[in-house]
Each structure stands twice: as C-alpha cells, then as structure tokens.
Amino acid sequence: MSVLSLEIKNLTKKFGKFTALDNIDLTVNEGEVFGYIGPNGAGKTTTIRVLLGILQASGGSAKVFGLDAWKDAVEIHKRIAYVPGDVNLWPNLTGGEVIDLFVSLRGKHDKARREKLLKDFDLDPTKKCRTYSKGNRQKVALVAAFASNADMFILDEPTSGLDPLMELVFQEYVQEQKNNGKGIFLSSHILSEVERLCDRVGIIRNGKLVETGSLAELRHLTRNTIHVETESKVEGFEAFKGIHDLRMSENALTFQVDNSELGAVMIHLTKFGLKKLDSAPPTLEDLFMLHYSAEGV
C-alpha cells in the first residue's frame, strides 16, 4: 500500500460568500509527482496556502504526513520545502546567505550539494538579493529547496521567470527527488512541464477538481488526431461515429477520432489502400482545453 505524503478530503475554503475551494479531494503518495493545473483564480494557490497552514479551511481536512495542516503547521514545516511563484528575499543579504539560512533551519548542511546546485542553476551566490532578476530569485528558492533534506516539496509555479535551459535543470532535480521517494505537489501553468514530470494530474476549475488521475487514465477523454493518405478516394466515412473535425481532399483525410472508435475506423480505411498514416496522441493541453473551452478560458 502506498504511503501518503498528502491527503485532502472534502476541502472547502470560503471568503465571505465566495467559495474559493469546493469539496476538493486528492492525495499525493511518497515517490509521486502530482501536477495541479488550472488558470489564475482557479484555486491552486488557495489550496497550497491551506496546506502550508497559512489559511484555515472552512470545511473538510488537509493533512501532510498524516498531520493536520492547520494545527500541526510547525511540525509539518520542519519536513517540507516550499517554493512560491514569486519569491521575495531580504534585499541586503546575498543569495548564498539566504540559501544557507534556509538550509540551516533543518540542521544539516551539505556543502558539496549546495555547490553543485549553484553550478547547475548558474547562480552567483555572492550578489545581493536586491540585484537579482525574477529568474535569479526563483533560483535562490529552488537551490535552497533542493539543498534541504525535505520529505516533501510543495512547488507553486516554481519555474516562473526561468529560461528553458533552467527549466530542464529543475525537471532533473524533481525527478531526482521522486526517485528518492519524496512526494512532490507541483502547481504549474506550463502543461509540457506537468506532462513530462507528473505521475498524476488534477485539473481545478472555479474551485472544483473536475478531473484527477494519471495521464493514461485521463486521455480516454480526448481524441487522437489522424492524417491519412490513401490510394483511392475514401467513401462512406461520414457515417462513422466518433469522427470530428473531418477535412477531406481527393485521397487524403485529416480528422479527430474518439479512442473507442479508432479500431473500426482504421479497418475501414485499409479498404482504400493506405499510403501514409500519421497519428498524434492527445496531450495534456487537449485535456485542459476540453474543460476550459466552454468558458472561453
């Protein structure tokens, strides 16, 4: 049985009459990366603030390591590393001093790992924090997090401001922590990042978790895109169920097909002599837009 790093049950958070979180249920196991996605205002950061003990839930429960996120916040913070999407640092301290301060709070300081992280993230630790760009402030927080011996990582848009090369470095360190059995809760708007890193994802919309599961489990909700060229003109194709956005020319078709109908469609197409076949599987972005296109988000 998997060991839970994080467990949320029927979590509700209200601000007056406004419901920011509406009966959220999710878990994160040890050695698992859970991706939490949704646009600004969907409830991602509110969820994280409840987990960190900054906000008290209006209903339901939020537990980290089996401890209550509100009542046991001090004990929980001893074992987690948190990286926000907009890092504010002490302006008169150097980046290295900030990193050392955060790492020393856990009582262990691996200098060799600190130096490797500084090199990999290409960060000069001798500069004052007031001189850092947004990207470099993010690097300070990421180096401090990955230099610590945390049991769980809560990352809220952690690569905001990083260039693509640094995003790859970040992804390598997330994978390392996963391999070490650490639970990782990753809120991100970069769908390719979530798709590459996460074992499971949750899509939040207007405070409600509308889908959750592995990408393999969720992709049944989306469609494959198929491009086919045939030796003779395809006939009788319009009558098939599960065909969408069909575009036809003399001997070529481009369309989307529901996975449940894919077999029957391919059998029919082979009757006309396949010359070329390209298939693009659904992406996380397809799934995301499936839930948000109706609202124009």
PDB file of C-alpha atoms in Angstrom, residues 125-274:
ATOM      1  CA  PRO A 125      25.602  33.458  -4.606  1.00  0.00           C
ATOM      2  CA  THR A 126      27.769  36.487  -3.815  1.00  0.00           C
ATOM      3  CA  LYS A 127      25.362  39.084  -5.199  1.00  0.00           C
ATOM      4  CA  LYS A 128      22.884  40.964  -3.032  1.00  0.00           C
ATOM      5  CA  CYS A 129      19.318  39.809  -3.444  1.00  0.00           C
ATOM      6  CA  ARG A 130      18.193  43.300  -4.420  1.00  0.00           C
ATOM      7  CA  THR A 131      20.240  42.967  -7.621  1.00  0.00           C
ATOM      8  CA  TYR A 132      18.641  39.687  -8.697  1.00  0.00           C
ATOM      9  CA  SER A 133      16.187  39.371 -11.556  1.00  0.00           C
ATOM     10  CA  LYS A 134      12.943  37.445 -11.023  1.00  0.00           C
ATOM     11  CA  GLY A 135      14.556  34.354 -12.524  1.00  0.00           C
ATOM     12  CA  ASN A 136      17.529  34.537 -10.172  1.00  0.00           C
ATOM     13  CA  ARG A 137      15.251  34.967  -7.163  1.00  0.00           C
ATOM     14  CA  GLN A 138      13.496  31.780  -8.241  1.00  0.00           C
ATOM     15  CA  LYS A 139      16.871  30.070  -8.469  1.00  0.00           C
ATOM     16  CA  VAL A 140      17.690  31.025  -4.868  1.00  0.00           C
ATOM     17  CA  ALA A 141      14.465  29.431  -3.672  1.00  0.00           C
ATOM     18  CA  LEU A 142      14.973  26.317  -5.798  1.00  0.00           C
ATOM     19  CA  VAL A 143      18.576  25.828  -4.666  1.00  0.00           C
ATOM     20  CA  ALA A 144      17.515  26.241  -1.023  1.00  0.00           C
ATOM     21  CA  ALA A 145      14.682  23.733  -1.506  1.00  0.00           C
ATOM     22  CA  PHE A 146      16.709  21.064  -3.286  1.00  0.00           C
ATOM     23  CA  ALA A 147      19.686  21.530  -0.932  1.00  0.00           C
ATOM     24  CA  SER A 148      17.460  20.693   2.024  1.00  0.00           C
ATOM     25  CA  ASN A 149      16.676  17.186   3.130  1.00  0.00           C
ATOM     26  CA  ALA A 150      12.919  17.729   2.889  1.00  0.00           C
ATOM     27  CA  ASP A 151      10.462  14.837   2.860  1.00  0.00           C
ATOM     28  CA  MET A 152       8.011  16.650   0.597  1.00  0.00           C
ATOM     29  CA  PHE A 153       8.152  19.512  -1.881  1.00  0.00           C
ATOM     30  CA  ILE A 154       5.286  21.949  -2.442  1.00  0.00           C
ATOM     31  CA  LEU A 155       6.025  23.934  -5.591  1.00  0.00           C
ATOM     32  CA  ASP A 156       3.716  26.738  -6.725  1.00  0.00           C
ATOM     33  CA  GLU A 157       4.639  27.844 -10.277  1.00  0.00           C
ATOM     34  CA  PRO A 158       8.308  27.246  -9.359  1.00  0.00           C
ATOM     35  CA  THR A 159       9.811  27.864 -12.809  1.00  0.00           C
ATOM     36  CA  SER A 160       8.213  31.288 -13.287  1.00  0.00           C
ATOM     37  CA  GLY A 161      10.918  33.516 -14.749  1.00  0.00           C
ATOM     38  CA  LEU A 162      13.334  30.701 -15.631  1.00  0.00           C
ATOM     39  CA  ASP A 163      14.680  30.256 -19.139  1.00  0.00           C
ATOM     40  CA  PRO A 164      14.140  26.891 -20.933  1.00  0.00           C
ATOM     41  CA  LEU A 165      17.593  25.574 -20.017  1.00  0.00           C
ATOM     42  CA  MET A 166      16.996  26.196 -16.316  1.00  0.00           C
ATOM     43  CA  GLU A 167      13.565  24.583 -16.607  1.00  0.00           C
ATOM     44  CA  LEU A 168      15.326  21.403 -17.741  1.00  0.00           C
ATOM     45  CA  VAL A 169      17.661  21.588 -14.726  1.00  0.00           C
ATOM     46  CA  PHE A 170      14.630  21.991 -12.477  1.00  0.00           C
ATOM     47  CA  GLN A 171      12.969  18.956 -14.033  1.00  0.00           C
ATOM     48  CA  GLU A 172      16.099  16.847 -13.442  1.00  0.00           C
ATOM     49  CA  TYR A 173      16.084  17.730  -9.736  1.00  0.00           C
ATOM     50  CA  VAL A 174      12.372  16.980  -9.409  1.00  0.00           C
ATOM     51  CA  GLN A 175      12.997  13.576 -10.964  1.00  0.00           C
ATOM     52  CA  GLU A 176      15.858  13.013  -8.529  1.00  0.00           C
ATOM     53  CA  GLN A 177      13.633  13.743  -5.534  1.00  0.00           C
ATOM     54  CA  LYS A 178      10.931  11.474  -6.910  1.00  0.00           C
ATOM     55  CA  ASN A 179      13.489   8.685  -7.262  1.00  0.00           C
ATOM     56  CA  ASN A 180      14.445   9.298  -3.634  1.00  0.00           C
ATOM     57  CA  GLY A 181      10.857   8.576  -2.598  1.00  0.00           C
ATOM     58  CA  LYS A 182       9.828  12.155  -1.914  1.00  0.00           C
ATOM     59  CA  GLY A 183       6.294  13.385  -2.570  1.00  0.00           C
ATOM     60  CA  ILE A 184       6.018  16.435  -4.847  1.00  0.00           C
ATOM     61  CA  PHE A 185       2.967  18.679  -5.230  1.00  0.00           C
ATOM     62  CA  LEU A 186       3.532  20.800  -8.338  1.00  0.00           C
ATOM     63  CA  SER A 187       1.239  23.641  -9.316  1.00  0.00           C
ATOM     64  CA  SER A 188       2.103  24.821 -12.816  1.00  0.00           C
ATOM     65  CA  HIS A 189       0.668  26.537 -15.867  1.00  0.00           C
ATOM     66  CA  ILE A 190       3.349  25.014 -18.125  1.00  0.00           C
ATOM     67  CA  LEU A 191       1.489  21.988 -19.417  1.00  0.00           C
ATOM     68  CA  SER A 192       4.525  20.447 -21.131  1.00  0.00           C
ATOM     69  CA  GLU A 193       6.344  20.553 -17.785  1.00  0.00           C
ATOM     70  CA  VAL A 194       3.468  18.845 -16.000  1.00  0.00           C
ATOM     71  CA  GLU A 195       3.163  16.260 -18.767  1.00  0.00           C
ATOM     72  CA  ARG A 196       6.859  15.433 -18.585  1.00  0.00           C
ATOM     73  CA  LEU A 197       7.150  15.249 -14.800  1.00  0.00           C
ATOM     74  CA  CYS A 198       3.870  14.181 -13.275  1.00  0.00           C
ATOM     75  CA  ASP A 199       2.560  10.726 -12.457  1.00  0.00           C
ATOM     76  CA  ARG A 200      -0.928  12.072 -11.872  1.00  0.00           C
ATOM     77  CA  VAL A 201      -2.643  15.378 -12.505  1.00  0.00           C
ATOM     78  CA  GLY A 202      -5.616  17.242 -11.125  1.00  0.00           C
ATOM     79  CA  ILE A 203      -7.462  19.919 -13.093  1.00  0.00           C
ATOM     80  CA  ILE A 204      -9.129  22.583 -10.970  1.00  0.00           C
ATOM     81  CA  ARG A 205     -11.778  24.924 -12.337  1.00  0.00           C
ATOM     82  CA  ASN A 206     -13.629  27.567 -10.321  1.00  0.00           C
ATOM     83  CA  GLY A 207     -12.592  25.907  -7.068  1.00  0.00           C
ATOM     84  CA  LYS A 208     -13.676  22.410  -8.079  1.00  0.00           C
ATOM     85  CA  LEU A 209     -11.443  19.488  -9.002  1.00  0.00           C
ATOM     86  CA  VAL A 210     -13.008  18.463 -12.318  1.00  0.00           C
ATOM     87  CA  GLU A 211     -10.599  15.651 -13.246  1.00  0.00           C
ATOM     88  CA  THR A 212      -7.878  13.717 -11.482  1.00  0.00           C
ATOM     89  CA  GLY A 213      -5.832  10.670 -12.416  1.00  0.00           C
ATOM     90  CA  SER A 214      -2.827   9.534 -14.417  1.00  0.00           C
ATOM     91  CA  LEU A 215      -2.392  10.876 -17.929  1.00  0.00           C
ATOM     92  CA  ALA A 216      -3.160   7.412 -19.274  1.00  0.00           C
ATOM     93  CA  GLU A 217      -6.432   7.378 -17.332  1.00  0.00           C
ATOM     94  CA  LEU A 218      -7.426  10.874 -18.417  1.00  0.00           C
ATOM     95  CA  ARG A 219      -6.566  10.611 -22.066  1.00  0.00           C
ATOM     96  CA  HIS A 220      -9.600   8.461 -22.783  1.00  0.00           C
ATOM     97  CA  LEU A 221     -11.498  11.742 -22.564  1.00  0.00           C
ATOM     98  CA  THR A 222      -9.671  13.184 -25.550  1.00  0.00           C
ATOM     99  CA  ARG A 223      -9.191  12.225 -29.171  1.00  0.00           C
ATOM    100  CA  ASN A 224      -6.382  11.120 -31.451  1.00  0.00           C
ATOM    101  CA  THR A 225      -5.667  13.299 -34.476  1.00  0.00           C
ATOM    102  CA  ILE A 226      -5.193  11.230 -37.635  1.00  0.00           C
ATOM    103  CA  HIS A 227      -3.863  12.195 -41.051  1.00  0.00           C
ATOM    104  CA  VAL A 228      -4.250   9.552 -43.794  1.00  0.00           C
ATOM    105  CA  GLU A 229      -3.346   9.378 -47.474  1.00  0.00           C
ATOM    106  CA  THR A 230      -4.877   6.558 -49.494  1.00  0.00           C
ATOM    107  CA  GLU A 231      -4.512   5.042 -52.960  1.00  0.00           C
ATOM    108  CA  SER A 232      -8.189   5.617 -53.776  1.00  0.00           C
ATOM    109  CA  LYS A 233     -10.784   8.050 -52.501  1.00  0.00           C
ATOM    110  CA  VAL A 234     -12.298   7.078 -49.162  1.00  0.00           C
ATOM    111  CA  GLU A 235     -16.054   6.607 -49.250  1.00  0.00           C
ATOM    112  CA  GLY A 236     -18.662   6.079 -46.560  1.00  0.00           C
ATOM    113  CA  PHE A 237     -16.556   7.789 -43.935  1.00  0.00           C
ATOM    114  CA  GLU A 238     -19.032  10.449 -42.851  1.00  0.00           C
ATOM    115  CA  ALA A 239     -21.357   7.809 -41.402  1.00  0.00           C
ATOM    116  CA  PHE A 240     -18.873   6.695 -38.710  1.00  0.00           C
ATOM    117  CA  LYS A 241     -19.496   7.595 -35.089  1.00  0.00           C
ATOM    118  CA  GLY A 242     -16.776   9.351 -33.136  1.00  0.00           C
ATOM    119  CA  ILE A 243     -15.340  11.345 -36.067  1.00  0.00           C
ATOM    120  CA  HIS A 244     -14.730  15.064 -35.500  1.00  0.00           C
ATOM    121  CA  ASP A 245     -13.300  17.986 -37.484  1.00  0.00           C
ATOM    122  CA  LEU A 246     -13.142  15.964 -40.688  1.00  0.00           C
ATOM    123  CA  ARG A 247     -11.254  17.526 -43.598  1.00  0.00           C
ATOM    124  CA  MET A 248     -11.170  15.617 -46.885  1.00  0.00           C
ATOM    125  CA  SER A 249      -9.426  16.097 -50.209  1.00  0.00           C
ATOM    126  CA  GLU A 250      -9.200  13.682 -53.134  1.00  0.00           C
ATOM    127  CA  ASN A 251      -7.090  10.988 -51.467  1.00  0.00           C
ATOM    128  CA  ALA A 252      -6.312  12.488 -48.042  1.00  0.00           C
ATOM    129  CA  LEU A 253      -8.169  12.883 -44.761  1.00  0.00           C
ATOM    130  CA  THR A 254      -7.416  14.679 -41.525  1.00  0.00           C
ATOM    131  CA  PHE A 255      -9.720  14.136 -38.576  1.00  0.00           C
ATOM    132  CA  GLN A 256     -10.048  13.528 -34.867  1.00  0.00           C
ATOM    133  CA  VAL A 257     -11.442  10.233 -33.622  1.00  0.00           C
ATOM    134  CA  ASP A 258     -12.658   9.036 -30.254  1.00  0.00           C
ATOM    135  CA  ASN A 259     -10.427   6.253 -28.968  1.00  0.00           C
ATOM    136  CA  SER A 260     -13.392   3.907 -28.677  1.00  0.00           C
ATOM    137  CA  GLU A 261     -13.987   4.088 -32.444  1.00  0.00           C
ATOM    138  CA  LEU A 262     -10.363   4.014 -33.580  1.00  0.00           C
ATOM    139  CA  GLY A 263     -10.273   0.298 -34.427  1.00  0.00           C
ATOM    140  CA  ALA A 264     -13.359   0.353 -36.642  1.00  0.00           C
ATOM    141  CA  VAL A 265     -12.176   3.493 -38.418  1.00  0.00           C
ATOM    142  CA  MET A 266      -8.763   2.023 -39.236  1.00  0.00           C
ATOM    143  CA  ILE A 267     -10.290  -1.209 -40.561  1.00  0.00           C
ATOM    144  CA  HIS A 268     -12.462   0.846 -42.914  1.00  0.00           C
ATOM    145  CA  LEU A 269      -9.538   2.967 -44.125  1.00  0.00           C
ATOM    146  CA  THR A 270      -7.421  -0.074 -45.066  1.00  0.00           C
ATOM    147  CA  LYS A 271     -10.000  -0.930 -47.741  1.00  0.00           C
ATOM    148  CA  PHE A 272      -8.802   2.062 -49.737  1.00  0.00           C
ATOM    149  CA  GLY A 273      -5.048   1.286 -49.648  1.00  0.00           C
ATOM    150  CA  LEU A 274      -3.074   3.176 -47.022  1.00  0.00           C
TER     151      LEU A 274
END
